[in-house]
mmCIF file of C-alpha atoms in Angstrom:
data_model
loop_
_atom_site.group_PDB
_atom_site.id
_atom_site.type_symbol
_atom_site.label_atom_id
_atom_site.label_comp_id
_atom_site.label_asym_id
_atom_site.label_seq_id
_atom_site.Cartn_x
_atom_site.Cartn_y
_atom_site.Cartn_z
ATOM 1 C CA MET A 1 -28.049 -28.857 1.648
ATOM 2 C CA SER A 2 -25.512 -25.623 1.684
ATOM 3 C CA SER A 3 -25.167 -21.963 0.109
ATOM 4 C CA THR A 4 -21.890 -20.303 -0.782
ATOM 5 C CA ILE A 5 -22.044 -16.924 -0.051
ATOM 6 C CA LEU A 6 -19.531 -13.946 -0.526
ATOM 7 C CA VAL A 7 -19.807 -11.478 2.648
ATOM 8 C CA ARG A 8 -18.426 -8.073 2.065
ATOM 9 C CA VAL A 9 -17.879 -6.089 5.269
ATOM 10 C CA SER A 10 -16.716 -2.285 5.170
ATOM 11 C CA GLY A 11 -16.291 0.568 7.463
ATOM 12 C CA ARG A 12 -14.110 2.024 9.967
ATOM 13 C CA ASP A 13 -11.464 -0.007 11.168
ATOM 14 C CA ARG A 14 -10.904 -1.228 14.769
ATOM 15 C CA PRO A 15 -9.750 -4.171 16.904
ATOM 16 C CA GLY A 16 -11.795 -6.935 17.000
ATOM 17 C CA ILE A 17 -14.073 -6.848 13.979
ATOM 18 C CA THR A 18 -12.358 -9.934 12.043
ATOM 19 C CA ALA A 19 -12.207 -11.915 15.501
ATOM 20 C CA GLY A 20 -15.900 -11.126 16.171
ATOM 21 C CA LEU A 21 -16.948 -12.041 12.397
ATOM 22 C CA MET A 22 -15.075 -15.677 12.894
ATOM 23 C CA ASP A 23 -16.829 -16.265 16.262
ATOM 24 C CA LEU A 24 -20.076 -15.801 14.618
ATOM 25 C CA PHE A 25 -19.090 -18.124 11.767
ATOM 26 C CA THR A 26 -18.064 -20.839 14.565
ATOM 27 C CA ALA A 27 -21.329 -20.585 16.416
ATOM 28 C CA GLY A 28 -23.382 -20.824 13.170
ATOM 29 C CA ASN A 29 -21.228 -23.867 11.893
ATOM 30 C CA VAL A 30 -20.464 -21.912 9.086
ATOM 31 C CA GLU A 31 -17.462 -23.201 6.833
ATOM 32 C CA LEU A 32 -14.570 -20.602 6.226
ATOM 33 C CA VAL A 33 -13.827 -21.157 2.249
ATOM 34 C CA ASP A 34 -11.538 -17.978 1.827
ATOM 35 C CA VAL A 35 -10.844 -14.485 3.238
ATOM 36 C CA GLU A 36 -8.999 -11.308 2.274
ATOM 37 C CA GLN A 37 -8.874 -8.165 4.303
ATOM 38 C CA VAL A 38 -7.381 -4.808 3.341
ATOM 39 C CA VAL A 39 -7.340 -1.587 5.332
ATOM 40 C CA VAL A 40 -7.107 1.597 3.212
ATOM 41 C CA ARG A 41 -6.547 4.827 5.081
ATOM 42 C CA GLY A 42 -8.530 3.261 8.264
ATOM 43 C CA ARG A 43 -11.171 1.939 6.201
ATOM 44 C CA LEU A 44 -11.832 -1.819 6.505
ATOM 45 C CA ASN A 45 -12.554 -3.964 3.327
ATOM 46 C CA LEU A 46 -13.149 -7.559 4.353
ATOM 47 C CA GLY A 47 -14.395 -10.387 2.256
ATOM 48 C CA CYS A 48 -15.227 -13.715 3.566
ATOM 49 C CA LEU A 49 -16.311 -16.690 1.061
ATOM 50 C CA ILE A 50 -18.702 -18.981 3.394
ATOM 51 C CA ARG A 51 -20.426 -22.193 3.086
ATOM 52 C CA VAL A 52 -23.789 -21.831 4.920
ATOM 53 C CA PRO A 53 -25.881 -24.879 6.164
ATOM 54 C CA GLU A 54 -29.810 -24.964 5.121
ATOM 55 C CA GLY A 55 -31.717 -23.642 7.930
ATOM 56 C CA SER A 56 -28.820 -21.463 9.539
ATOM 57 C CA VAL A 57 -29.659 -17.856 11.030
ATOM 58 C CA ALA A 58 -25.755 -16.944 10.411
ATOM 59 C CA VAL A 59 -26.833 -14.315 7.699
ATOM 60 C CA LYS A 60 -29.355 -12.670 10.068
ATOM 61 C CA ASP A 61 -26.586 -12.593 12.795
ATOM 62 C CA LEU A 62 -24.227 -11.066 10.481
ATOM 63 C CA VAL A 63 -26.598 -8.232 9.687
ATOM 64 C CA PHE A 64 -27.110 -7.703 13.192
ATOM 65 C CA TYR A 65 -23.313 -7.693 13.729
ATOM 66 C CA GLY A 66 -22.821 -5.016 11.311
ATOM 67 C CA TRP A 67 -25.811 -2.996 12.447
ATOM 68 C CA GLU A 68 -24.239 -2.968 16.105
ATOM 69 C CA ARG A 69 -20.922 -1.873 14.897
ATOM 70 C CA ASP A 70 -21.963 0.684 12.341
ATOM 71 C CA LEU A 71 -20.266 -1.699 9.519
ATOM 72 C CA HIS A 72 -21.903 -2.136 6.017
ATOM 73 C CA VAL A 73 -22.361 -5.766 5.259
ATOM 74 C CA ASP A 74 -23.628 -7.166 2.034
ATOM 75 C CA PHE A 75 -23.993 -10.777 0.595
ATOM 76 C CA GLU A 76 -23.901 -12.372 -2.741
ATOM 77 C CA VAL A 77 -24.551 -16.048 -3.402
ATOM 78 C CA ILE A 78 -21.782 -17.695 -5.582
ATOM 79 C CA GLU A 79 -21.840 -20.765 -7.806
ATOM 80 C CA ASP A 80 -19.715 -23.380 -6.898
ATOM 81 C CA GLN A 81 -17.772 -23.308 -10.102
ATOM 82 C CA ASP A 82 -16.898 -19.702 -9.707
ATOM 83 C CA VAL A 83 -14.920 -20.465 -6.567
ATOM 84 C CA ALA A 84 -12.257 -22.474 -8.631
ATOM 85 C CA GLU A 85 -8.571 -21.522 -8.393
ATOM 86 C CA ASN A 86 -7.145 -20.021 -11.416
ATOM 87 C CA GLY A 87 -3.338 -19.341 -12.539
ATOM 88 C CA ARG A 88 -1.981 -16.539 -10.637
ATOM 89 C CA SER A 89 0.525 -14.081 -11.389
ATOM 90 C CA VAL A 90 1.769 -10.879 -9.852
ATOM 91 C CA VAL A 91 2.282 -7.657 -11.941
ATOM 92 C CA THR A 92 4.826 -4.657 -10.310
ATOM 93 C CA MET A 93 4.491 -1.062 -11.537
ATOM 94 C CA ILE A 94 7.540 1.192 -10.562
ATOM 95 C CA ALA A 95 7.800 5.080 -11.555
ATOM 96 C CA PRO A 96 8.730 8.332 -10.225
ATOM 97 C CA VAL A 97 4.882 8.886 -10.075
ATOM 98 C CA VAL A 98 2.008 6.629 -10.946
ATOM 99 C CA GLY A 99 -1.069 8.327 -11.909
ATOM 100 C CA ALA A 100 -4.332 7.294 -13.070
ATOM 101 C CA THR A 101 -3.523 7.274 -16.357
ATOM 102 C CA ALA A 102 -0.602 4.757 -16.190
ATOM 103 C CA PHE A 103 -2.606 2.852 -13.771
ATOM 104 C CA GLY A 104 -5.413 2.403 -16.375
ATOM 105 C CA ALA A 105 -3.106 1.782 -19.025
ATOM 106 C CA VAL A 106 -1.925 -1.477 -16.915
ATOM 107 C CA ALA A 107 -5.192 -2.569 -15.776
ATOM 108 C CA ARG A 108 -6.513 -2.623 -19.560
ATOM 109 C CA ALA A 109 -3.432 -4.461 -20.582
ATOM 110 C CA VAL A 110 -4.110 -7.095 -17.692
ATOM 111 C CA ALA A 111 -7.785 -7.280 -18.777
ATOM 112 C CA ALA A 112 -6.925 -7.717 -22.520
ATOM 113 C CA GLY A 113 -4.760 -10.746 -21.633
ATOM 114 C CA GLY A 114 -7.692 -12.283 -19.951
ATOM 115 C CA GLY A 115 -6.543 -11.401 -16.352
ATOM 116 C CA ASN A 116 -8.318 -10.167 -13.342
ATOM 117 C CA ILE A 117 -6.908 -7.934 -10.847
ATOM 118 C CA GLU A 118 -7.695 -9.397 -7.489
ATOM 119 C CA ARG A 119 -5.688 -7.487 -5.145
ATOM 120 C CA ILE A 120 -3.599 -4.143 -5.174
ATOM 121 C CA ALA A 121 -0.774 -3.194 -2.629
ATOM 122 C CA ARG A 122 1.140 -0.247 -2.382
ATOM 123 C CA LEU A 123 4.977 -1.118 -1.877
ATOM 124 C CA SER A 124 6.787 2.174 -1.734
ATOM 125 C CA VAL A 125 6.257 5.858 -2.081
ATOM 126 C CA GLN A 126 10.036 6.905 -2.044
ATOM 127 C CA PRO A 127 12.631 6.841 -3.680
ATOM 128 C CA VAL A 128 9.869 5.724 -6.297
ATOM 129 C CA VAL A 129 6.522 4.803 -6.302
ATOM 130 C CA SER A 130 5.602 0.915 -6.678
ATOM 131 C CA TYR A 131 2.740 -1.347 -6.564
ATOM 132 C CA GLU A 132 1.910 -4.768 -6.441
ATOM 133 C CA LEU A 133 -1.229 -6.546 -8.364
ATOM 134 C CA ALA A 134 -2.259 -9.662 -7.559
ATOM 135 C CA VAL A 135 -3.613 -11.165 -10.636
ATOM 136 C CA SER A 136 -5.840 -14.473 -11.630
ATOM 137 C CA GLY A 137 -6.387 -16.157 -14.681
ATOM 138 C CA GLY A 138 -4.937 -14.720 -18.345
ATOM 139 C CA ASP A 139 -2.474 -15.640 -20.705
ATOM 140 C CA LEU A 140 1.057 -14.820 -19.093
ATOM 141 C CA GLU A 141 2.750 -14.339 -22.212
ATOM 142 C CA ALA A 142 0.044 -12.300 -23.567
ATOM 143 C CA MET A 143 -0.392 -9.901 -20.526
ATOM 144 C CA ARG A 144 3.560 -9.644 -20.772
ATOM 145 C CA ARG A 145 3.391 -8.169 -24.306
ATOM 146 C CA LEU A 146 0.444 -6.152 -23.797
ATOM 147 C CA LEU A 147 2.052 -4.679 -20.619
ATOM 148 C CA GLY A 148 5.362 -4.145 -22.184
ATOM 149 C CA GLY A 149 3.755 -2.090 -24.625
ATOM 150 C CA ALA A 150 1.635 -0.185 -21.796
ATOM 151 C CA ALA A 151 5.230 0.619 -20.223
ATOM 152 C CA ALA A 152 6.864 1.946 -23.350
ATOM 153 C CA ASP A 153 3.723 4.402 -23.870
ATOM 154 C CA GLN A 154 3.551 5.517 -20.234
ATOM 155 C CA HIS A 155 7.230 5.552 -19.485
ATOM 156 C CA ILE A 156 7.022 3.542 -16.567
ATOM 157 C CA ASP A 157 8.468 0.070 -15.660
ATOM 158 C CA VAL A 158 5.904 -2.881 -15.444
ATOM 159 C CA ALA A 159 6.906 -6.604 -14.496
ATOM 160 C CA ILE A 160 4.948 -9.616 -14.699
ATOM 161 C CA GLN A 161 6.085 -13.036 -12.975
ATOM 162 C CA ALA A 162 4.042 -16.298 -12.496
ATOM 163 C CA GLU A 163 3.312 -16.364 -8.672
ATOM 164 C CA GLY A 164 4.413 -19.289 -6.841
ATOM 165 C CA LEU A 165 7.024 -20.464 -4.157
ATOM 166 C CA TYR A 166 10.037 -19.859 -6.063
ATOM 167 C CA ARG A 167 9.106 -15.980 -6.672
ATOM 168 C CA ARG A 168 9.024 -15.504 -3.081
ATOM 169 C CA ALA A 169 11.972 -17.566 -2.423
ATOM 170 C CA LYS A 170 15.061 -16.305 -4.430
ATOM 171 C CA ARG A 171 18.466 -17.170 -2.925
ATOM 172 C CA LEU A 172 21.158 -16.002 -5.323
ATOM 173 C CA VAL A 173 21.688 -12.725 -6.738
ATOM 174 C CA VAL A 174 24.196 -12.363 -9.426
ATOM 175 C CA ILE A 175 25.072 -8.641 -10.460
ATOM 176 C CA ASP A 176 27.040 -6.765 -12.967
ATOM 177 C CA MET A 177 29.161 -4.218 -11.668
ATOM 178 C CA ASP A 178 30.070 -1.346 -14.359
ATOM 179 C CA SER A 179 26.924 0.779 -14.759
ATOM 180 C CA THR A 180 24.834 -1.462 -12.831
ATOM 181 C CA LEU A 181 26.372 -1.572 -9.208
ATOM 182 C CA ILE A 182 28.308 1.294 -9.743
ATOM 183 C CA ARG A 183 27.579 4.194 -12.076
ATOM 184 C CA ASP A 184 30.780 4.207 -13.989
ATOM 185 C CA GLU A 185 32.352 2.315 -16.511
ATOM 186 C CA VAL A 186 35.883 1.683 -14.957
ATOM 187 C CA ILE A 187 37.848 1.211 -18.304
ATOM 188 C CA ASP A 188 36.600 4.446 -19.440
ATOM 189 C CA LEU A 189 38.307 6.155 -16.063
ATOM 190 C CA LEU A 190 41.187 4.284 -16.433
ATOM 191 C CA ALA A 191 41.264 5.533 -20.223
ATOM 192 C CA ALA A 192 40.970 9.018 -18.813
ATOM 193 C CA GLU A 193 44.251 8.341 -16.708
ATOM 194 C CA ALA A 194 46.112 7.114 -19.683
ATOM 195 C CA GLY A 195 45.160 9.891 -21.805
ATOM 196 C CA VAL A 196 43.161 7.374 -24.328
ATOM 197 C CA GLU A 197 39.509 8.223 -23.535
ATOM 198 C CA ALA A 198 38.129 8.963 -26.322
ATOM 199 C CA GLU A 199 39.596 5.901 -28.266
ATOM 200 C CA VAL A 200 38.258 3.464 -25.442
ATOM 201 C CA ALA A 201 34.981 5.203 -25.536
ATOM 202 C CA ALA A 202 34.261 4.467 -29.050
ATOM 203 C CA ILE A 203 35.211 0.943 -28.456
ATOM 204 C CA THR A 204 33.471 0.645 -25.432
ATOM 205 C CA SER A 205 30.025 1.764 -26.666
ATOM 206 C CA ARG A 206 30.255 -0.770 -29.475
ATOM 207 C CA ALA A 207 30.896 -3.413 -27.548
ATOM 208 C CA MET A 208 27.823 -2.546 -24.875
ATOM 209 C CA GLU A 209 25.519 -2.492 -27.972
ATOM 210 C CA GLY A 210 26.819 -5.888 -28.923
ATOM 211 C CA ASP A 211 28.105 -4.545 -32.257
ATOM 212 C CA VAL A 212 31.782 -6.003 -31.890
ATOM 213 C CA ASP A 213 32.705 -9.220 -30.028
ATOM 214 C CA PHE A 214 33.383 -8.522 -26.327
ATOM 215 C CA GLU A 215 36.795 -10.397 -25.790
ATOM 216 C CA ALA A 216 38.140 -8.489 -29.072
ATOM 217 C CA ALA A 217 37.094 -5.301 -28.086
ATOM 218 C CA LEU A 218 38.295 -5.893 -24.189
ATOM 219 C CA ARG A 219 41.697 -6.693 -25.293
ATOM 220 C CA ASP A 220 42.109 -3.721 -27.683
ATOM 221 C CA ARG A 221 41.110 -1.364 -24.888
ATOM 222 C CA VAL A 222 43.186 -2.714 -22.274
ATOM 223 C CA ARG A 223 46.284 -2.689 -24.822
ATOM 224 C CA LEU A 224 45.657 1.104 -25.040
ATOM 225 C CA LEU A 225 46.246 1.293 -21.372
ATOM 226 C CA ALA A 226 49.677 -0.233 -21.450
ATOM 227 C CA GLY A 227 52.180 1.760 -18.992
ATOM 228 C CA LEU A 228 49.622 3.057 -17.054
ATOM 229 C CA ASN A 229 50.924 2.871 -13.202
ATOM 230 C CA GLU A 230 49.492 1.253 -9.995
ATOM 231 C CA ASP A 231 48.813 4.834 -8.735
ATOM 232 C CA ALA A 232 46.185 5.625 -11.403
ATOM 233 C CA LEU A 233 44.579 2.355 -10.402
ATOM 234 C CA VAL A 234 44.263 3.728 -6.710
ATOM 235 C CA ARG A 235 42.892 7.108 -7.808
ATOM 236 C CA VAL A 236 40.223 5.127 -9.991
ATOM 237 C CA ALA A 237 39.420 2.766 -6.989
ATOM 238 C CA ASP A 238 38.870 5.828 -4.799
ATOM 239 C CA GLY A 239 36.830 7.771 -7.275
ATOM 240 C CA ILE A 240 34.283 4.929 -8.012
ATOM 241 C CA ARG A 241 30.493 5.868 -7.359
ATOM 242 C CA LEU A 242 28.102 3.419 -6.042
ATOM 243 C CA THR A 243 24.767 3.517 -7.730
ATOM 244 C CA PRO A 244 21.976 5.140 -5.485
ATOM 245 C CA GLY A 245 20.569 2.435 -3.466
ATOM 246 C CA ALA A 246 23.330 -0.194 -4.011
ATOM 247 C CA ARG A 247 23.979 -0.074 0.010
ATOM 248 C CA THR A 248 20.400 -0.563 0.741
ATOM 249 C CA PHE A 249 19.989 -3.226 -2.021
ATOM 250 C CA THR A 250 22.744 -5.333 -0.645
ATOM 251 C CA ARG A 251 22.291 -5.084 2.829
ATOM 252 C CA THR A 252 18.507 -5.986 2.372
ATOM 253 C CA LEU A 253 19.402 -8.945 0.351
ATOM 254 C CA ARG A 254 22.026 -10.137 3.159
ATOM 255 C CA ARG A 255 19.278 -9.447 5.787
ATOM 256 C CA LEU A 256 16.918 -12.195 3.905
ATOM 257 C CA GLY A 257 19.726 -14.654 3.526
ATOM 258 C CA LEU A 258 20.519 -14.047 0.053
ATOM 259 C CA ARG A 259 24.041 -14.928 -1.455
ATOM 260 C CA VAL A 260 25.261 -11.910 -3.684
ATOM 261 C CA VAL A 261 27.931 -12.124 -6.085
ATOM 262 C CA ILE A 262 29.506 -9.717 -8.672
ATOM 263 C CA VAL A 263 29.953 -11.316 -12.154
ATOM 264 C CA SER A 264 31.766 -8.495 -13.949
ATOM 265 C CA GLY A 265 33.481 -7.911 -17.303
ATOM 266 C CA GLY A 266 35.593 -5.250 -15.691
ATOM 267 C CA PHE A 267 38.626 -6.011 -13.553
ATOM 268 C CA ASP A 268 38.908 -7.720 -10.237
ATOM 269 C CA VAL A 269 41.202 -5.212 -8.566
ATOM 270 C CA PHE A 270 38.132 -2.875 -8.622
ATOM 271 C CA ALA A 271 35.189 -5.470 -8.052
ATOM 272 C CA ASP A 272 36.883 -6.875 -5.061
ATOM 273 C CA ARG A 273 37.056 -3.310 -3.445
ATOM 274 C CA VAL A 274 33.436 -2.863 -4.363
ATOM 275 C CA ALA A 275 32.693 -6.363 -3.029
ATOM 276 C CA GLY A 276 34.498 -5.490 0.242
ATOM 277 C CA GLN A 277 32.836 -2.359 0.664
ATOM 278 C CA LEU A 278 29.260 -3.947 0.356
ATOM 279 C CA SER A 279 30.055 -7.126 2.033
ATOM 280 C CA ILE A 280 29.089 -9.223 -1.049
ATOM 281 C CA ASP A 281 29.843 -12.827 -0.687
ATOM 282 C CA ARG A 282 32.060 -13.201 -4.000
ATOM 283 C CA SER A 283 33.222 -11.178 -7.150
ATOM 284 C CA TYR A 284 34.445 -12.496 -10.362
ATOM 285 C CA ALA A 285 36.397 -10.265 -12.839
ATOM 286 C CA ASN A 286 38.975 -9.879 -15.488
ATOM 287 C CA ARG A 287 42.701 -9.855 -13.986
ATOM 288 C CA LEU A 288 44.936 -6.958 -15.377
ATOM 289 C CA GLU A 289 48.635 -8.205 -16.046
ATOM 290 C CA ILE A 290 50.918 -5.765 -13.811
ATOM 291 C CA VAL A 291 54.700 -5.777 -14.115
ATOM 292 C CA ASP A 292 56.766 -3.532 -12.196
ATOM 293 C CA GLY A 293 54.233 -1.581 -11.171
ATOM 294 C CA ARG A 294 52.402 -0.815 -14.465
ATOM 295 C CA LEU A 295 50.022 -2.232 -16.885
ATOM 296 C CA THR A 296 51.346 -4.379 -19.721
ATOM 297 C CA GLY A 297 48.109 -3.978 -21.447
ATOM 298 C CA GLU A 298 47.464 -7.789 -21.376
ATOM 299 C CA LEU A 299 45.325 -9.715 -19.351
ATOM 300 C CA LEU A 300 45.682 -13.054 -17.426
ATOM 301 C CA GLY A 301 43.588 -16.011 -17.688
ATOM 302 C CA PRO A 302 40.399 -16.316 -19.552
ATOM 303 C CA VAL A 303 38.146 -13.265 -20.111
ATOM 304 C CA VAL A 304 34.873 -13.064 -18.380
ATOM 305 C CA ASP A 305 32.378 -12.287 -21.296
ATOM 306 C CA ARG A 306 28.741 -13.025 -22.057
ATOM 307 C CA SER A 307 29.106 -16.935 -21.837
ATOM 308 C CA THR A 308 31.299 -17.209 -19.015
ATOM 309 C CA LYS A 309 28.933 -14.903 -17.077
ATOM 310 C CA ALA A 310 26.089 -17.271 -17.694
ATOM 311 C CA GLU A 311 28.530 -20.216 -16.976
ATOM 312 C CA LEU A 312 29.453 -18.555 -13.676
ATOM 313 C CA LEU A 313 25.845 -18.104 -12.513
ATOM 314 C CA ARG A 314 25.044 -21.935 -13.435
ATOM 315 C CA ARG A 315 28.304 -22.827 -11.189
ATOM 316 C CA ILE A 316 27.505 -20.631 -8.476
ATOM 317 C CA ALA A 317 24.067 -21.880 -8.356
ATOM 318 C CA ALA A 318 24.923 -25.487 -8.082
ATOM 319 C CA GLU A 319 28.027 -25.075 -5.669
ATOM 320 C CA GLU A 320 25.323 -23.462 -3.380
ATOM 321 C CA GLY A 321 22.419 -26.042 -4.251
ATOM 322 C CA ILE A 322 20.220 -23.302 -5.657
ATOM 323 C CA PRO A 323 17.737 -24.265 -8.317
ATOM 324 C CA LEU A 324 18.113 -21.710 -11.071
ATOM 325 C CA ALA A 325 14.449 -20.805 -10.619
ATOM 326 C CA GLN A 326 15.672 -19.410 -7.228
ATOM 327 C CA THR A 327 18.367 -17.000 -9.025
ATOM 328 C CA VAL A 328 18.135 -13.360 -10.027
ATOM 329 C CA ALA A 329 20.654 -11.822 -12.151
ATOM 330 C CA VAL A 330 21.114 -8.111 -12.902
ATOM 331 C CA GLY A 331 23.007 -6.411 -15.598
ATOM 332 C CA ASP A 332 22.717 -3.453 -18.400
ATOM 333 C CA GLY A 333 24.701 -4.637 -21.340
ATOM 334 C CA ALA A 334 25.054 -7.076 -24.207
ATOM 335 C CA ASN A 335 27.674 -8.775 -22.255
ATOM 336 C CA ASP A 336 24.736 -9.728 -19.507
ATOM 337 C CA ILE A 337 22.257 -11.149 -21.967
ATOM 338 C CA ASP A 338 23.060 -14.938 -21.520
ATOM 339 C CA MET A 339 23.556 -14.323 -17.732
ATOM 340 C CA LEU A 340 19.649 -12.817 -17.774
ATOM 341 C CA ALA A 341 18.373 -15.441 -19.892
ATOM 342 C CA GLU A 342 19.892 -17.992 -17.512
ATOM 343 C CA ALA A 343 18.520 -16.860 -14.191
ATOM 344 C CA GLY A 344 15.058 -17.434 -12.860
ATOM 345 C CA LEU A 345 14.541 -13.709 -12.983
ATOM 346 C CA GLY A 346 16.554 -11.582 -15.270
ATOM 347 C CA ILE A 347 16.547 -7.717 -14.597
ATOM 348 C CA ALA A 348 17.938 -5.232 -17.286
ATOM 349 C CA PHE A 349 19.052 -2.292 -15.025
ATOM 350 C CA ASN A 350 19.038 1.217 -17.020
ATOM 351 C CA ALA A 351 19.990 -0.857 -19.789
ATOM 352 C CA LYS A 352 20.272 -0.854 -23.745
ATOM 353 C CA PRO A 353 17.141 -1.705 -25.750
ATOM 354 C CA ALA A 354 18.707 -4.946 -27.030
ATOM 355 C CA VAL A 355 19.330 -6.004 -23.359
ATOM 356 C CA ARG A 356 15.786 -4.903 -22.125
ATOM 357 C CA GLU A 357 14.082 -6.983 -24.924
ATOM 358 C CA ALA A 358 16.133 -10.190 -23.982
ATOM 359 C CA ALA A 359 15.377 -9.754 -19.912
ATOM 360 C CA ASP A 360 12.314 -10.663 -18.138
ATOM 361 C CA THR A 361 11.833 -7.327 -17.115
ATOM 362 C CA SER A 362 13.651 -4.050 -16.701
ATOM 363 C CA VAL A 363 13.995 -1.254 -14.248
ATOM 364 C CA SER A 364 14.940 2.101 -15.879
ATOM 365 C CA VAL A 365 14.892 4.326 -12.451
ATOM 366 C CA PRO A 366 18.244 5.177 -11.247
ATOM 367 C CA TYR A 367 17.947 3.416 -7.844
ATOM 368 C CA LEU A 368 19.171 0.027 -7.537
ATOM 369 C CA ASP A 369 16.988 -0.674 -4.625
ATOM 370 C CA ALA A 370 13.889 -0.325 -6.567
ATOM 371 C CA ILE A 371 14.780 -4.029 -7.965
ATOM 372 C CA LEU A 372 13.867 -5.332 -4.186
ATOM 373 C CA PHE A 373 10.011 -4.444 -5.129
ATOM 374 C CA LEU A 374 10.415 -6.862 -7.784
ATOM 375 C CA LEU A 375 10.790 -9.294 -5.206
ATOM 376 C CA GLY A 376 7.539 -8.308 -3.103
ATOM 377 C CA ILE A 377 9.704 -6.266 -0.370
ATOM 378 C CA ARG A 378 7.657 -3.176 0.945
ATOM 379 C CA ARG A 379 9.805 0.019 1.602
ATOM 380 C CA GLU A 380 8.333 0.477 4.921
ATOM 381 C CA ASP A 381 9.544 -2.959 5.813
ATOM 382 C CA ILE A 382 13.313 -2.196 4.677
ATOM 383 C CA GLU A 383 13.256 1.055 6.832
ATOM 384 C CA ARG A 384 11.919 -0.777 9.797
ATOM 385 C CA ALA A 385 15.062 -3.055 9.577
ATOM 386 C CA ASP A 386 17.437 -0.376 9.134
ATOM 387 C CA GLU A 387 16.170 1.494 12.185
ATOM 388 C CA GLN A 388 16.306 -1.518 14.323
ATOM 389 C CA ASP A 389 19.657 -2.203 13.064
ATOM 390 C CA GLY A 390 20.648 1.466 13.719
ATOM 391 C CA VAL A 391 21.592 2.109 10.165
#
């Protein structure tokens, strides 16, 4: 006959505490069922679930072990049915500041959806604050809905994902370019060069909101650029501004062995250049027709539109032998909605409302590398790798 006991150990952390406990368990013929440990500001919190055989003096030995090392040790008998594993999920919080009010709102949403927060880890303190919450039980869709409400009320980003192998093993990231990987809408920059900025901007706005057909809107805007010379393309390319965190984002993904691909409704001359700057694997975009050094106002080949983006995601994943569950798509406009829906994780980055509603989650801070926290990557690990590589 044995008893299942939860042992909780707390106190000032120092080397050898966990090793000593395991030696006690071994000597007392105690079965270790589960163990979790966290150190916060030098204070240890260690939990061990053990099965103790009848007549064992292990509990008495644990009390003495704690007394010798100035540790607090307490015990709780656990019913066997309480040990069963529940479904698990991960909640990620991202914001410039995460205070008690926002944290409480997220915790209440998890509880209201039937979930229980088992573990909390801070992932970053800059350029934004982010936390990862390990949650057991609950209804995933109910928690997603409740967390969405909490995020809107508290003006923070909150994502929930089912925990599992695929969440931790993403292998392909497909990303939009304009207003996502870069801060600009290239066609608006071209329009400024051609002196038709207001006309093009009006069409761009309607297209991004999904109010007009993307291909028709794109062709209408490109026709307004007819006659623009190639020197203007060079000036625009030289003036493109990367989104803050873009270099860190792509550099970190490459370190992890992920494939990164640009899929843009913009133009290949610019997408190819950005891909080269960031060592991105591939880029797909629309081709501007140029004759005698000037834009004709027409496009060559099929347009990269909403459905094409989704098809490219499927095709690239198939070519690389990557299940869709291990893919990530990032975008900001209506043109990205199908691609975001197709990916294992679709992320709306500083996106329009319709896009945020369609995506798995959204990021509204202006730093592209904040997306890394949704993948469970810690800022300190990114910085350590940069330091080791001399970045």
